[in-house]
Amino acid sequence: MATQKPKYPLGKIEPNSAKYFASCTFGGIIACGPTHTAVTPLDLVKCRRQVDPKIYTSNLSAWRSIISKEGLRGIFFGWTPTFVGYSFQGAGKYGFYEYFKYLYGDHLFPNANRTVVFLGASASAEFFADIALCPMEAIKVRMQTTLPPFAHSLREGWGKIVAQEGLSGLYKGLYPLWARQIPYTMTKFATFEETVKLIYKTLGKPKEQYNGLQQTGVSFLGGYIAGIFCAIVSHPADVMVSKLNADRKAGEGAMTAVSRIYRNIGFSGLWNGLPVRIVMLGTLTGFQWLIYDSFKVFLGLPTTGGH
C-alpha cells in the first residue's frame, strides 16, 4: 500500500521540495559570501606569498607592511570580487549539493553507499558553482597578486580583462579552479557528514535529542575538522590557480603554463602558504556550516548530517 505524502501547513518547508532547495541556496549565499570576505586579510597575504615567497617574511610582517602603506582598508583589498564570487559559489555549492544528494541517494542510486553519494553530490554541485565563481576569482587574484595592482575595483578589473583578452580571459583559470575546488568540496562535504555522524555516535544520543543550539555547535566542530582536511587536499591546486592568474603568458595553453610554473617552483613550491590556509579554511569552513545550519534551524529544518 502506497504511503501518503505528509501534509504540511502553510509556510512549512517540505524537505526536498523546490522551496527547500531554494532555501538551501539562499543559506549557501549567507554562509559563503560574508565568511570568505571576512578572511580577505588572510587570503590576500596567502595569494601574494604563493606567487612570490620572498615578498614578506611572515604574515604579521605582511599585514604591518600593508597597513603602513595603505591603512587598514589595504588588508581587505579585493573584498568585492571575493564577496560576489563566493556568494554565487555558495549558492551553487549548497543548493546543488542538497539537490544532488536527494537525486542520487533517493532516486538514481538508492542502494549506494552514503559516502559515495556525498562525494558524487558535492562534486556535481561544485562543478556548476565554479562556473559562477571563476570570473570573480580571476579578477580577485589579479588584483591581489600584482604590485602595483592590476585593478582597484571589481568593475575596473572586469573591464580590463575583457578589453585585453575577451570574456574567455575571465575563464582561463576554470580548469585549475575545478582541480582545486572539486576535491576541496568533496572533502568538505563528505568529511563533514561523516565527522558529524561520528560526533553524535561518540556523544551517545541521536541528533534529534539535542536542541538547535547544540546541533549547530556540532556543525561548527564538524566543519572545522573538515576544513583542515580541505586545506591539505586542495592546496597544491590553490597555489597553481594563483600562479596561473598572475603569471600566464598571452596565448599560452593551460597545461603548458602549468608545466612551466611547476619547473620554476618545484614540488615544495606547491605547499607555500599551507599553515595560514589551514587556519583560514578551518575557521572558514567551521563558520560556514554554523551559519548554514543555523539558518536551516531558523527555518524549522533539520541540521545537516548526523544520520
PDB file of C-alpha atoms in Angstrom, residues 115-294:
ATOM      1  CA  THR A 115      29.674   8.380   1.489  1.00  0.00           C
ATOM      2  CA  VAL A 116      29.776   7.724  -2.260  1.00  0.00           C
ATOM      3  CA  VAL A 117      26.530   9.701  -2.581  1.00  0.00           C
ATOM      4  CA  PHE A 118      28.026  12.603  -0.581  1.00  0.00           C
ATOM      5  CA  LEU A 119      31.133  12.593  -2.788  1.00  0.00           C
ATOM      6  CA  GLY A 120      29.167  12.463  -6.035  1.00  0.00           C
ATOM      7  CA  ALA A 121      26.667  15.123  -4.981  1.00  0.00           C
ATOM      8  CA  SER A 122      29.358  17.541  -3.793  1.00  0.00           C
ATOM      9  CA  ALA A 123      31.466  17.052  -6.936  1.00  0.00           C
ATOM     10  CA  SER A 124      28.442  17.716  -9.160  1.00  0.00           C
ATOM     11  CA  ALA A 125      27.469  20.792  -7.153  1.00  0.00           C
ATOM     12  CA  GLU A 126      30.957  22.301  -7.236  1.00  0.00           C
ATOM     13  CA  PHE A 127      31.258  21.774 -10.993  1.00  0.00           C
ATOM     14  CA  PHE A 128      28.420  24.239 -11.552  1.00  0.00           C
ATOM     15  CA  ALA A 129      29.312  26.519  -8.648  1.00  0.00           C
ATOM     16  CA  ASP A 130      32.797  27.134 -10.072  1.00  0.00           C
ATOM     17  CA  ILE A 131      31.412  28.342 -13.375  1.00  0.00           C
ATOM     18  CA  ALA A 132      29.811  31.189 -11.429  1.00  0.00           C
ATOM     19  CA  LEU A 133      32.887  31.762  -9.254  1.00  0.00           C
ATOM     20  CA  CYS A 134      35.603  31.714 -11.924  1.00  0.00           C
ATOM     21  CA  PRO A 135      35.288  35.294 -13.324  1.00  0.00           C
ATOM     22  CA  MET A 136      35.325  36.812  -9.837  1.00  0.00           C
ATOM     23  CA  GLU A 137      38.260  34.628  -8.781  1.00  0.00           C
ATOM     24  CA  ALA A 138      40.241  35.711 -11.836  1.00  0.00           C
ATOM     25  CA  ILE A 139      39.682  39.382 -11.006  1.00  0.00           C
ATOM     26  CA  LYS A 140      40.398  38.899  -7.287  1.00  0.00           C
ATOM     27  CA  VAL A 141      43.669  37.064  -7.818  1.00  0.00           C
ATOM     28  CA  ARG A 142      44.959  39.601 -10.337  1.00  0.00           C
ATOM     29  CA  MET A 143      44.047  42.473  -8.048  1.00  0.00           C
ATOM     30  CA  GLN A 144      45.717  40.876  -5.040  1.00  0.00           C
ATOM     31  CA  THR A 145      48.877  39.438  -6.577  1.00  0.00           C
ATOM     32  CA  THR A 146      50.092  42.276  -8.813  1.00  0.00           C
ATOM     33  CA  LEU A 147      52.012  45.264  -7.487  1.00  0.00           C
ATOM     34  CA  PRO A 148      51.057  47.884  -8.407  1.00  0.00           C
ATOM     35  CA  PRO A 149      47.559  46.371  -8.563  1.00  0.00           C
ATOM     36  CA  PHE A 150      46.168  45.262 -11.904  1.00  0.00           C
ATOM     37  CA  ALA A 151      42.915  46.977 -10.919  1.00  0.00           C
ATOM     38  CA  HIS A 152      41.495  48.770  -7.904  1.00  0.00           C
ATOM     39  CA  SER A 153      37.883  47.593  -8.151  1.00  0.00           C
ATOM     40  CA  LEU A 154      35.723  44.769  -9.462  1.00  0.00           C
ATOM     41  CA  ARG A 155      34.353  46.955 -12.238  1.00  0.00           C
ATOM     42  CA  GLU A 156      37.813  48.082 -13.352  1.00  0.00           C
ATOM     43  CA  GLY A 157      39.195  44.545 -13.234  1.00  0.00           C
ATOM     44  CA  TRP A 158      36.309  43.140 -15.275  1.00  0.00           C
ATOM     45  CA  GLY A 159      36.653  45.885 -17.871  1.00  0.00           C
ATOM     46  CA  LYS A 160      40.419  45.479 -18.258  1.00  0.00           C
ATOM     47  CA  ILE A 161      40.353  41.700 -18.609  1.00  0.00           C
ATOM     48  CA  VAL A 162      37.515  41.761 -21.151  1.00  0.00           C
ATOM     49  CA  ALA A 163      39.178  44.574 -23.115  1.00  0.00           C
ATOM     50  CA  GLN A 164      42.533  42.792 -23.237  1.00  0.00           C
ATOM     51  CA  GLU A 165      41.504  39.129 -23.552  1.00  0.00           C
ATOM     52  CA  GLY A 166      37.773  38.983 -24.174  1.00  0.00           C
ATOM     53  CA  LEU A 167      35.316  37.112 -21.991  1.00  0.00           C
ATOM     54  CA  SER A 168      37.491  33.995 -22.250  1.00  0.00           C
ATOM     55  CA  GLY A 169      40.071  35.778 -20.126  1.00  0.00           C
ATOM     56  CA  LEU A 170      37.703  35.541 -17.177  1.00  0.00           C
ATOM     57  CA  TYR A 171      37.632  31.743 -17.524  1.00  0.00           C
ATOM     58  CA  LYS A 172      41.255  30.903 -18.246  1.00  0.00           C
ATOM     59  CA  GLY A 173      41.628  29.581 -14.713  1.00  0.00           C
ATOM     60  CA  LEU A 174      38.496  27.398 -14.810  1.00  0.00           C
ATOM     61  CA  TYR A 175      40.233  24.017 -15.192  1.00  0.00           C
ATOM     62  CA  PRO A 176      42.696  24.682 -12.346  1.00  0.00           C
ATOM     63  CA  LEU A 177      39.784  26.044 -10.312  1.00  0.00           C
ATOM     64  CA  TRP A 178      37.889  22.790 -10.844  1.00  0.00           C
ATOM     65  CA  ALA A 179      41.057  20.897  -9.901  1.00  0.00           C
ATOM     66  CA  ARG A 180      41.232  22.881  -6.655  1.00  0.00           C
ATOM     67  CA  GLN A 181      37.577  23.251  -5.734  1.00  0.00           C
ATOM     68  CA  ILE A 182      36.045  19.894  -6.667  1.00  0.00           C
ATOM     69  CA  PRO A 183      38.387  17.794  -4.460  1.00  0.00           C
ATOM     70  CA  TYR A 184      38.073  20.517  -1.818  1.00  0.00           C
ATOM     71  CA  THR A 185      34.277  20.389  -1.792  1.00  0.00           C
ATOM     72  CA  MET A 186      34.155  16.598  -1.963  1.00  0.00           C
ATOM     73  CA  THR A 187      36.396  16.530   1.109  1.00  0.00           C
ATOM     74  CA  LYS A 188      34.438  19.326   2.773  1.00  0.00           C
ATOM     75  CA  PHE A 189      31.015  17.731   2.484  1.00  0.00           C
ATOM     76  CA  ALA A 190      31.875  14.039   2.848  1.00  0.00           C
ATOM     77  CA  THR A 191      34.235  14.656   5.786  1.00  0.00           C
ATOM     78  CA  PHE A 192      31.668  16.918   7.421  1.00  0.00           C
ATOM     79  CA  GLU A 193      28.852  14.386   7.062  1.00  0.00           C
ATOM     80  CA  GLU A 194      30.979  11.534   8.428  1.00  0.00           C
ATOM     81  CA  THR A 195      32.502  13.660  11.222  1.00  0.00           C
ATOM     82  CA  VAL A 196      29.098  14.852  12.425  1.00  0.00           C
ATOM     83  CA  LYS A 197      27.842  11.271  12.399  1.00  0.00           C
ATOM     84  CA  LEU A 198      30.885  10.212  14.454  1.00  0.00           C
ATOM     85  CA  ILE A 199      30.424  13.089  16.924  1.00  0.00           C
ATOM     86  CA  TYR A 200      26.821  12.107  17.651  1.00  0.00           C
ATOM     87  CA  LYS A 201      27.857   8.469  17.953  1.00  0.00           C
ATOM     88  CA  THR A 202      30.543   9.487  20.451  1.00  0.00           C
ATOM     89  CA  LEU A 203      28.074  11.640  22.394  1.00  0.00           C
ATOM     90  CA  GLY A 204      25.837   8.610  22.676  1.00  0.00           C
ATOM     91  CA  LYS A 205      22.454  10.065  21.716  1.00  0.00           C
ATOM     92  CA  PRO A 206      20.626  10.587  18.379  1.00  0.00           C
ATOM     93  CA  LYS A 207      20.812  14.055  16.876  1.00  0.00           C
ATOM     94  CA  GLU A 208      17.113  14.642  17.440  1.00  0.00           C
ATOM     95  CA  GLN A 209      17.629  14.529  21.215  1.00  0.00           C
ATOM     96  CA  TYR A 210      19.778  17.667  21.135  1.00  0.00           C
ATOM     97  CA  ASN A 211      18.389  21.197  20.807  1.00  0.00           C
ATOM     98  CA  GLY A 212      19.130  23.535  17.898  1.00  0.00           C
ATOM     99  CA  LEU A 213      21.996  25.330  19.649  1.00  0.00           C
ATOM    100  CA  GLN A 214      23.719  22.058  20.487  1.00  0.00           C
ATOM    101  CA  GLN A 215      23.253  20.754  16.958  1.00  0.00           C
ATOM    102  CA  THR A 216      24.761  23.877  15.394  1.00  0.00           C
ATOM    103  CA  GLY A 217      27.692  23.568  17.808  1.00  0.00           C
ATOM    104  CA  VAL A 218      28.301  20.089  16.435  1.00  0.00           C
ATOM    105  CA  SER A 219      28.047  21.563  12.928  1.00  0.00           C
ATOM    106  CA  PHE A 220      30.779  24.101  13.737  1.00  0.00           C
ATOM    107  CA  LEU A 221      33.119  21.447  15.148  1.00  0.00           C
ATOM    108  CA  GLY A 222      32.496  19.095  12.232  1.00  0.00           C
ATOM    109  CA  GLY A 223      33.036  21.963   9.796  1.00  0.00           C
ATOM    110  CA  TYR A 224      36.330  22.996  11.385  1.00  0.00           C
ATOM    111  CA  ILE A 225      37.689  19.455  11.199  1.00  0.00           C
ATOM    112  CA  ALA A 226      36.521  19.152   7.589  1.00  0.00           C
ATOM    113  CA  GLY A 227      38.214  22.471   6.766  1.00  0.00           C
ATOM    114  CA  ILE A 228      41.616  21.191   7.897  1.00  0.00           C
ATOM    115  CA  PHE A 229      41.353  18.220   5.545  1.00  0.00           C
ATOM    116  CA  CYS A 230      40.119  20.513   2.753  1.00  0.00           C
ATOM    117  CA  ALA A 231      43.142  22.789   3.068  1.00  0.00           C
ATOM    118  CA  ILE A 232      45.625  19.939   2.734  1.00  0.00           C
ATOM    119  CA  VAL A 233      43.860  18.185  -0.158  1.00  0.00           C
ATOM    120  CA  SER A 234      43.344  21.295  -2.285  1.00  0.00           C
ATOM    121  CA  HIS A 235      46.420  23.389  -1.508  1.00  0.00           C
ATOM    122  CA  PRO A 236      48.676  22.462  -4.475  1.00  0.00           C
ATOM    123  CA  ALA A 237      45.890  23.342  -6.904  1.00  0.00           C
ATOM    124  CA  ASP A 238      45.226  26.561  -4.968  1.00  0.00           C
ATOM    125  CA  VAL A 239      48.851  27.611  -5.444  1.00  0.00           C
ATOM    126  CA  MET A 240      48.640  26.797  -9.141  1.00  0.00           C
ATOM    127  CA  VAL A 241      45.432  28.850  -9.561  1.00  0.00           C
ATOM    128  CA  SER A 242      47.162  31.865  -8.011  1.00  0.00           C
ATOM    129  CA  LYS A 243      50.221  31.386 -10.202  1.00  0.00           C
ATOM    130  CA  LEU A 244      48.204  30.905 -13.394  1.00  0.00           C
ATOM    131  CA  ASN A 245      46.115  34.024 -12.888  1.00  0.00           C
ATOM    132  CA  ALA A 246      49.177  36.105 -12.048  1.00  0.00           C
ATOM    133  CA  ASP A 247      51.751  34.609 -14.444  1.00  0.00           C
ATOM    134  CA  ARG A 248      50.169  33.094 -17.551  1.00  0.00           C
ATOM    135  CA  LYS A 249      51.615  34.368 -20.796  1.00  0.00           C
ATOM    136  CA  ALA A 250      49.406  35.524 -23.674  1.00  0.00           C
ATOM    137  CA  GLY A 251      48.407  32.634 -25.936  1.00  0.00           C
ATOM    138  CA  GLU A 252      49.906  30.033 -23.589  1.00  0.00           C
ATOM    139  CA  GLY A 253      47.881  26.844 -23.132  1.00  0.00           C
ATOM    140  CA  ALA A 254      46.841  25.788 -19.649  1.00  0.00           C
ATOM    141  CA  MET A 255      48.996  22.664 -19.474  1.00  0.00           C
ATOM    142  CA  THR A 256      51.997  24.476 -20.942  1.00  0.00           C
ATOM    143  CA  ALA A 257      51.637  27.158 -18.300  1.00  0.00           C
ATOM    144  CA  VAL A 258      51.261  24.576 -15.520  1.00  0.00           C
ATOM    145  CA  SER A 259      54.405  22.751 -16.677  1.00  0.00           C
ATOM    146  CA  ARG A 260      56.427  25.974 -16.883  1.00  0.00           C
ATOM    147  CA  ILE A 261      55.279  27.171 -13.456  1.00  0.00           C
ATOM    148  CA  TYR A 262      55.967  23.781 -11.872  1.00  0.00           C
ATOM    149  CA  ARG A 263      59.507  23.758 -13.276  1.00  0.00           C
ATOM    150  CA  ASN A 264      60.052  27.138 -11.650  1.00  0.00           C
ATOM    151  CA  ILE A 265      58.636  26.409  -8.202  1.00  0.00           C
ATOM    152  CA  GLY A 266      59.119  22.644  -7.820  1.00  0.00           C
ATOM    153  CA  PHE A 267      57.117  20.303  -5.592  1.00  0.00           C
ATOM    154  CA  SER A 268      57.902  22.232  -2.417  1.00  0.00           C
ATOM    155  CA  GLY A 269      56.573  25.426  -4.011  1.00  0.00           C
ATOM    156  CA  LEU A 270      53.125  23.844  -4.265  1.00  0.00           C
ATOM    157  CA  TRP A 271      52.909  23.971  -0.470  1.00  0.00           C
ATOM    158  CA  ASN A 272      53.747  27.653   0.027  1.00  0.00           C
ATOM    159  CA  GLY A 273      51.288  29.262   2.450  1.00  0.00           C
ATOM    160  CA  LEU A 274      49.792  25.980   3.738  1.00  0.00           C
ATOM    161  CA  PRO A 275      49.827  26.801   7.501  1.00  0.00           C
ATOM    162  CA  VAL A 276      47.911  30.044   7.045  1.00  0.00           C
ATOM    163  CA  ARG A 277      45.478  28.290   4.705  1.00  0.00           C
ATOM    164  CA  ILE A 278      44.805  25.577   7.300  1.00  0.00           C
ATOM    165  CA  VAL A 279      43.899  28.247   9.861  1.00  0.00           C
ATOM    166  CA  MET A 280      41.889  30.156   7.264  1.00  0.00           C
ATOM    167  CA  LEU A 281      39.916  27.185   5.937  1.00  0.00           C
ATOM    168  CA  GLY A 282      39.373  25.517   9.304  1.00  0.00           C
ATOM    169  CA  THR A 283      37.838  28.707  10.667  1.00  0.00           C
ATOM    170  CA  LEU A 284      36.067  29.490   7.412  1.00  0.00           C
ATOM    171  CA  THR A 285      34.508  26.057   6.976  1.00  0.00           C
ATOM    172  CA  GLY A 286      33.502  25.837  10.620  1.00  0.00           C
ATOM    173  CA  PHE A 287      31.646  29.139  10.475  1.00  0.00           C
ATOM    174  CA  GLN A 288      30.101  28.324   7.102  1.00  0.00           C
ATOM    175  CA  TRP A 289      28.488  25.173   8.482  1.00  0.00           C
ATOM    176  CA  LEU A 290      27.497  27.045  11.639  1.00  0.00           C
ATOM    177  CA  ILE A 291      25.773  29.792   9.636  1.00  0.00           C
ATOM    178  CA  TYR A 292      24.229  27.411   7.114  1.00  0.00           C
ATOM    179  CA  ASP A 293      22.784  25.045   9.712  1.00  0.00           C
ATOM    180  CA  SER A 294      21.703  27.925  11.962  1.00  0.00           C
TER     181      SER A 294
END
